[in-house]
Amino acid sequence: SDILNLQSPASLGPSTFPGSDRPMVEAHGVRKTFGSLEVLSGIDMTVSRGEVACILGPSGSGKSTFLRCINHLEKLSAGRILVDGELIGYREKNGRLHEMKKPQLALQRREIGMVFQRFNLFPHLTVLGNIIQAPMLIRGEKREGAVRRAHALLDMVDLRQKADAYPQQLSGGQQQRVAIARALAMNPKLMLFDEPTSALDPELVGEVLAVMKRLANEGMTMIVVTHEMGFAREVADRVIFMDGGVVVEEGPPAEVLDRPRHERTRTFLRRVR
Ligand code: ADP
Ligand code: MG
């Protein structure tokens, strides 16, 4: 779609664009320790272009930490992560990894949109102001273009009338949809969602999931940490169950959710249902 500027619509086939058959995300042996606590114990994961992967798992299993590693909000203790073939957070020199300098890291991060549980919008800016800020300040876009695109994004999240509202005048569900539009304004090639609906009143969950589903249908590559089983079942191409810092099992939603192979997965699913 021209709103999202996604590079390789599935309809055009994998050979149409250079590099379009390489995975969007590759994690190899990712480990993360905080002091003596090992939170990620060797995560391997591949997410294809256009794929929607839902990560499920009990609290404390390392889901948020793993998402934060993908855009290098956390340094890795071992392993590596590539996004669209590019090593994240490090450059390789003489076979060794060196941490990237801030400006270089910023260039990588702006390709990766992230939406958190709490919709951290800037309270002193209007909805429109929130959405155009990063495109203007970070990408150097002209105001006119940024505003035009912001309106298109507000259309997509069903908030076209709220451009001039301030965050505190919006419901939680509306704020979260603005947060999604704000992330999309940077034209990311990958979207990370960390429990985007778990801070919402139950009646507001559906409107946010609907926007995420629309985004998935547009071909966005998405990694979604969620406890919304209905969403995982309907929208995910793949469900990944994490526990204790490892991927316990993964597969199509119907397999993992209806015929889990591991006892740990079964126990978790019994609890969330
Ligand atoms: P999840 O998102 O699956 O609930 P997290 O990735 O948030 O799990 O956390 C996994 C574990 O790592 C938890 O035990 C948590 O307390 C710990 N942890 C997360 N961030 C930090 C940190 N910055 N310092 C110390 N421990 C942390
Ligand atoms: Mg978490």
Tab-separated table of C-alpha atoms and ligand atoms in Angstrom:
chain	number	residue	atom	x	y	z
A	1	SER	CA	0.000	0.000	0.000
A	2	ASP	CA	1.215	3.526	-0.578
A	3	ILE	CA	0.489	4.467	3.018
A	4	LEU	CA	2.893	1.912	4.373
A	5	ASN	CA	5.337	1.894	1.464
A	6	LEU	CA	6.023	-1.766	2.052
A	7	GLN	CA	8.708	-2.863	-0.283
A	8	SER	CA	7.671	-6.306	-1.415
A	9	PRO	CA	3.982	-6.957	-1.760
A	10	ALA	CA	3.454	-10.698	-1.663
A	11	SER	CA	1.558	-10.542	-4.938
A	12	LEU	CA	4.709	-9.608	-6.793
A	13	GLY	CA	6.523	-12.746	-5.709
A	14	PRO	CA	9.830	-13.201	-3.950
A	15	SER	CA	12.082	-12.655	-6.963
A	16	THR	CA	10.787	-9.199	-7.862
A	17	PHE	CA	12.841	-7.225	-5.360
A	18	PRO	CA	16.496	-7.725	-4.558
A	19	GLY	CA	16.921	-9.332	-1.160
A	20	SER	CA	13.225	-9.955	-0.775
A	21	ASP	CA	13.720	-13.659	-0.098
A	22	ARG	CA	16.013	-13.068	2.867
A	23	PRO	CA	14.393	-13.268	6.302
A	24	MET	CA	13.311	-10.034	7.950
A	25	VAL	CA	14.590	-11.135	11.347
A	26	GLU	CA	17.201	-13.723	12.247
A	27	ALA	CA	18.201	-14.368	15.842
A	28	HIS	CA	21.096	-16.701	16.414
A	29	GLY	CA	21.950	-18.028	19.862
A	30	VAL	CA	20.761	-14.895	21.655
A	31	ARG	CA	21.671	-14.856	25.332
A	32	LYS	CA	21.008	-12.158	27.863
A	33	THR	CA	22.005	-12.059	31.490
A	34	PHE	CA	21.306	-9.423	34.111
A	35	GLY	CA	24.031	-9.944	36.696
A	36	SER	CA	23.800	-13.611	37.564
A	37	LEU	CA	20.275	-13.988	36.188
A	38	GLU	CA	20.126	-15.574	32.752
A	39	VAL	CA	16.950	-14.283	31.097
A	40	LEU	CA	17.529	-15.486	27.526
A	41	SER	CA	19.316	-18.810	27.193
A	42	GLY	CA	19.983	-19.094	23.482
A	43	ILE	CA	17.130	-17.926	21.283
A	44	ASP	CA	17.119	-18.908	17.626
A	45	MET	CA	14.333	-17.434	15.563
A	46	THR	CA	13.662	-16.562	11.949
A	47	VAL	CA	10.813	-14.320	10.876
A	48	SER	CA	10.112	-14.016	7.164
A	49	ARG	CA	9.178	-10.893	5.293
A	50	GLY	CA	5.469	-10.228	5.729
A	51	GLU	CA	5.131	-12.816	8.457
A	52	VAL	CA	3.187	-12.261	11.682
A	53	ALA	CA	4.764	-14.105	14.597
A	54	CYS	CA	3.028	-14.136	17.968
A	55	ILE	CA	5.139	-14.831	21.032
A	56	LEU	CA	3.336	-16.338	23.990
A	57	GLY	CA	4.711	-17.295	27.356
A	58	PRO	CA	4.363	-16.841	31.079
A	59	SER	CA	5.355	-13.638	32.816
A	60	GLY	CA	9.104	-13.456	33.313
A	61	SER	CA	9.948	-15.835	30.464
A	62	GLY	CA	12.002	-13.190	28.647
A	63	LYS	CA	9.555	-12.068	25.951
A	64	SER	CA	10.011	-8.310	26.491
A	65	THR	CA	13.758	-8.677	26.862
A	66	PHE	CA	13.921	-10.510	23.553
A	67	LEU	CA	11.892	-7.800	21.767
A	68	ARG	CA	14.151	-5.159	23.299
A	69	CYS	CA	17.195	-7.017	21.999
A	70	ILE	CA	15.825	-6.809	18.449
A	71	ASN	CA	16.187	-3.027	18.368
A	72	HIS	CA	19.162	-3.090	20.697
A	73	LEU	CA	17.479	-1.483	23.676
A	74	GLU	CA	19.355	-4.295	25.426
A	75	LYS	CA	22.904	-5.374	24.663
A	76	LEU	CA	23.261	-9.054	23.915
A	77	SER	CA	25.367	-11.195	26.221
A	78	ALA	CA	25.963	-13.588	23.324
A	79	GLY	CA	24.647	-14.325	19.864
A	80	ARG	CA	23.514	-11.981	17.136
A	81	ILE	CA	20.393	-10.519	15.580
A	82	LEU	CA	20.010	-9.466	11.964
A	83	VAL	CA	17.155	-7.391	10.616
A	84	ASP	CA	16.778	-7.482	6.856
A	85	GLY	CA	20.257	-8.984	6.647
A	86	GLU	CA	21.872	-6.265	8.747
A	87	LEU	CA	23.582	-7.005	12.042
A	88	ILE	CA	21.824	-4.978	14.752
A	89	GLY	CA	23.758	-2.947	17.303
A	90	TYR	CA	27.213	-4.195	16.354
A	91	ARG	CA	29.635	-4.035	13.505
A	92	GLU	CA	31.961	-6.853	12.709
A	93	LYS	CA	35.646	-6.131	12.349
A	94	ASN	CA	38.339	-8.786	12.040
A	95	GLY	CA	35.873	-11.413	13.158
A	96	ARG	CA	34.963	-9.524	16.334
A	97	LEU	CA	31.854	-7.586	17.216
A	98	HIS	CA	32.122	-3.970	18.287
A	99	GLU	CA	29.205	-2.025	19.619
A	100	MET	CA	27.822	0.439	17.135
A	101	LYS	CA	28.070	4.189	17.602
A	102	LYS	CA	24.868	6.016	18.549
A	103	PRO	CA	24.105	7.690	15.193
A	104	GLN	CA	24.513	4.409	13.337
A	105	LEU	CA	22.298	2.653	15.842
A	106	ALA	CA	19.685	5.389	15.450
A	107	LEU	CA	19.607	4.704	11.713
A	108	GLN	CA	18.850	1.057	12.391
A	109	ARG	CA	16.258	1.771	15.039
A	110	ARG	CA	14.188	4.031	12.868
A	111	GLU	CA	13.487	1.057	10.598
A	112	ILE	CA	11.959	-0.851	13.514
A	113	GLY	CA	8.688	0.356	14.999
A	114	MET	CA	7.830	-0.553	18.560
A	115	VAL	CA	4.559	-0.332	20.450
A	116	PHE	CA	4.530	-0.945	24.170
A	117	GLN	CA	1.921	-1.869	26.726
A	118	ARG	CA	1.724	1.759	27.865
A	119	PHE	CA	0.965	4.207	25.099
A	120	ASN	CA	3.795	6.621	25.813
A	121	LEU	CA	2.604	9.528	23.716
A	122	PHE	CA	3.982	12.994	24.355
A	123	PRO	CA	1.285	14.628	26.519
A	124	HIS	CA	2.101	18.195	25.455
A	125	LEU	CA	1.692	17.445	21.733
A	126	THR	CA	-1.527	16.915	19.809
A	127	VAL	CA	-2.185	13.631	18.051
A	128	LEU	CA	-0.889	15.167	14.832
A	129	GLY	CA	2.128	16.609	16.649
A	130	ASN	CA	2.946	13.192	18.074
A	131	ILE	CA	2.864	11.597	14.644
A	132	ILE	CA	4.843	14.181	12.667
A	133	GLN	CA	7.530	14.769	15.289
A	134	ALA	CA	9.939	11.961	14.454
A	135	PRO	CA	9.541	12.161	10.670
A	136	MET	CA	10.394	15.886	10.839
A	137	LEU	CA	13.135	15.794	13.481
A	138	ILE	CA	14.782	12.486	12.637
A	139	ARG	CA	14.069	11.996	8.961
A	140	GLY	CA	14.130	15.668	8.092
A	141	GLU	CA	10.780	15.580	6.319
A	142	LYS	CA	9.035	18.827	5.445
A	143	ARG	CA	6.027	19.639	7.583
A	144	GLU	CA	3.585	19.527	4.701
A	145	GLY	CA	4.517	16.006	3.634
A	146	ALA	CA	4.655	14.732	7.195
A	147	VAL	CA	1.179	16.140	7.883
A	148	ARG	CA	-0.273	14.628	4.734
A	149	ARG	CA	1.083	11.233	5.641
A	150	ALA	CA	-0.052	11.593	9.269
A	151	HIS	CA	-3.616	12.131	8.049
A	152	ALA	CA	-3.409	9.005	5.900
A	153	LEU	CA	-2.169	7.044	8.907
A	154	LEU	CA	-4.922	8.480	11.115
A	155	ASP	CA	-7.386	7.265	8.492
A	156	MET	CA	-5.885	3.823	8.718
A	157	VAL	CA	-6.295	3.691	12.505
A	158	ASP	CA	-9.815	5.187	12.298
A	159	LEU	CA	-8.934	8.435	14.074
A	160	ARG	CA	-9.218	11.004	11.321
A	161	GLN	CA	-11.283	13.341	13.537
A	162	LYS	CA	-8.766	13.320	16.392
A	163	ALA	CA	-5.778	15.031	14.769
A	164	ASP	CA	-6.019	18.080	17.024
A	165	ALA	CA	-6.884	16.285	20.263
A	166	TYR	CA	-4.377	15.864	23.085
A	167	PRO	CA	-3.566	12.375	24.379
A	168	GLN	CA	-5.385	12.854	27.690
A	169	GLN	CA	-8.588	13.606	25.771
A	170	LEU	CA	-8.480	10.123	24.223
A	171	SER	CA	-9.421	6.692	25.526
A	172	GLY	CA	-6.673	4.138	26.079
A	173	GLY	CA	-7.632	2.334	22.895
A	174	GLN	CA	-7.478	5.564	20.900
A	175	GLN	CA	-4.110	6.440	22.426
A	176	GLN	CA	-2.739	3.048	21.526
A	177	ARG	CA	-3.933	3.457	17.941
A	178	VAL	CA	-2.148	6.830	17.805
A	179	ALA	CA	0.968	5.078	19.106
A	180	ILE	CA	0.706	2.606	16.228
A	181	ALA	CA	0.259	5.440	13.712
A	182	ARG	CA	3.230	7.233	15.213
A	183	ALA	CA	5.427	4.150	14.829
A	184	LEU	CA	4.255	3.688	11.231
A	185	ALA	CA	5.071	7.301	10.392
A	186	MET	CA	8.749	6.376	10.368
A	187	ASN	CA	8.044	3.845	7.644
A	188	PRO	CA	9.438	0.857	9.528
A	189	LYS	CA	10.077	-2.444	7.828
A	190	LEU	CA	9.340	-4.329	11.012
A	191	MET	CA	6.873	-3.715	13.830
A	192	LEU	CA	7.345	-5.031	17.357
A	193	PHE	CA	4.367	-5.102	19.723
A	194	ASP	CA	4.853	-5.814	23.427
A	195	GLU	CA	1.483	-6.704	24.949
A	196	PRO	CA	-0.168	-3.747	23.197
A	197	THR	CA	-3.616	-4.428	24.652
A	198	SER	CA	-2.891	-5.642	28.154
A	199	ALA	CA	-3.214	-2.199	29.786
A	200	LEU	CA	-6.585	-1.557	28.137
A	201	ASP	CA	-10.088	-1.931	29.466
A	202	PRO	CA	-11.557	-5.071	27.896
A	203	GLU	CA	-14.019	-3.174	25.710
A	204	LEU	CA	-11.147	-1.259	24.055
A	205	VAL	CA	-9.010	-4.267	23.159
A	206	GLY	CA	-10.885	-5.108	19.958
A	207	GLU	CA	-10.331	-1.772	18.225
A	208	VAL	CA	-6.557	-2.023	18.698
A	209	LEU	CA	-6.437	-5.633	17.535
A	210	ALA	CA	-8.489	-4.639	14.476
A	211	VAL	CA	-5.864	-2.063	13.508
A	212	MET	CA	-3.090	-4.608	14.014
A	213	LYS	CA	-4.962	-7.086	11.857
A	214	ARG	CA	-5.324	-4.472	9.122
A	215	LEU	CA	-1.596	-3.870	9.304
A	216	ALA	CA	-0.910	-7.604	9.038
A	217	ASN	CA	-3.168	-7.794	5.987
A	218	GLU	CA	-1.179	-4.966	4.398
A	219	GLY	CA	1.859	-7.217	4.552
A	220	MET	CA	3.731	-5.697	7.504
A	221	THR	CA	6.232	-7.981	9.219
A	222	MET	CA	5.162	-8.133	12.856
A	223	ILE	CA	6.362	-9.745	16.054
A	224	VAL	CA	3.616	-9.543	18.636
A	225	VAL	CA	3.907	-10.514	22.282
A	226	THR	CA	0.343	-11.067	23.378
A	227	HIS	CA	-2.021	-13.044	25.552
A	228	GLU	CA	-4.843	-12.553	23.061
A	229	MET	CA	-5.338	-16.115	21.900
A	230	GLY	CA	-8.073	-15.152	19.434
A	231	PHE	CA	-5.713	-12.737	17.707
A	232	ALA	CA	-2.896	-15.295	17.644
A	233	ARG	CA	-5.177	-17.909	16.187
A	234	GLU	CA	-6.655	-15.668	13.544
A	235	VAL	CA	-3.798	-13.405	12.505
A	236	ALA	CA	-0.517	-15.144	13.335
A	237	ASP	CA	1.295	-17.155	10.706
A	238	ARG	CA	3.302	-18.671	13.509
A	239	VAL	CA	3.007	-18.959	17.256
A	240	ILE	CA	6.149	-19.135	19.345
A	241	PHE	CA	5.914	-20.332	22.931
A	242	MET	CA	8.704	-19.149	25.248
A	243	ASP	CA	9.375	-20.275	28.770
A	244	GLY	CA	12.425	-19.798	30.967
A	245	GLY	CA	14.391	-17.918	28.317
A	246	VAL	CA	14.071	-20.527	25.576
A	247	VAL	CA	11.713	-21.214	22.705
A	248	VAL	CA	9.867	-24.316	23.877
A	249	GLU	CA	7.914	-24.842	20.686
A	250	GLU	CA	6.701	-23.023	17.621
A	251	GLY	CA	4.469	-23.682	14.653
A	252	PRO	CA	1.222	-22.721	12.972
A	253	PRO	CA	-1.366	-21.470	15.500
A	254	ALA	CA	-3.599	-24.495	15.040
A	255	GLU	CA	-0.718	-26.796	15.958
A	256	VAL	CA	0.716	-24.946	18.934
A	257	LEU	CA	-2.628	-23.852	20.392
A	258	ASP	CA	-4.658	-27.011	19.754
A	259	ARG	CA	-2.037	-29.763	19.727
A	260	PRO	CA	0.866	-28.506	21.847
A	261	ARG	CA	3.650	-31.057	22.020
A	262	HIS	CA	5.203	-29.918	25.279
A	263	GLU	CA	3.790	-30.151	28.757
A	264	ARG	CA	4.954	-26.607	29.565
A	265	THR	CA	2.925	-25.270	26.638
A	266	ARG	CA	-0.145	-27.230	27.726
A	267	THR	CA	0.112	-25.926	31.287
A	268	PHE	CA	0.408	-22.349	30.067
A	269	LEU	CA	-2.526	-22.642	27.671
A	270	ARG	CA	-4.736	-24.153	30.358
A	271	ARG	CA	-3.980	-21.151	32.539
A	272	VAL	CA	-4.699	-18.420	29.989
A	273	ARG	CA	-7.930	-19.949	28.705
B	1	ADP	P1	8.354	-11.182	30.125
B	1	ADP	O1	8.240	-10.053	29.187
B	1	ADP	O2	8.283	-12.521	29.453
B	1	ADP	O3	7.378	-11.100	31.266
B	1	ADP	P2	10.891	-9.986	30.802
B	1	ADP	O4	11.721	-10.070	29.571
B	1	ADP	O5	10.276	-8.687	31.112
B	1	ADP	O6	9.807	-11.153	30.775
B	1	ADP	O7	11.768	-10.377	32.056
B	1	ADP	C1	12.427	-11.608	32.170
B	1	ADP	C2	13.229	-11.620	33.441
B	1	ADP	O8	14.271	-10.673	33.340
B	1	ADP	C3	12.424	-11.272	34.680
B	1	ADP	O9	12.870	-12.104	35.727
B	1	ADP	C4	12.816	-9.838	34.919
B	1	ADP	O10	12.721	-9.519	36.279
B	1	ADP	C5	14.242	-9.797	34.444
B	1	ADP	N1	14.667	-8.475	33.976
B	1	ADP	C6	14.166	-7.804	32.918
B	1	ADP	N2	14.791	-6.630	32.742
B	1	ADP	C7	15.726	-6.547	33.727
B	1	ADP	C8	16.721	-5.574	34.091
B	1	ADP	N3	16.885	-4.439	33.387
B	1	ADP	N4	17.505	-5.847	35.159
B	1	ADP	C9	17.365	-6.986	35.851
B	1	ADP	N5	16.470	-7.945	35.567
B	1	ADP	C10	15.650	-7.738	34.510
B	2	MG	MG	6.874	-8.449	29.121
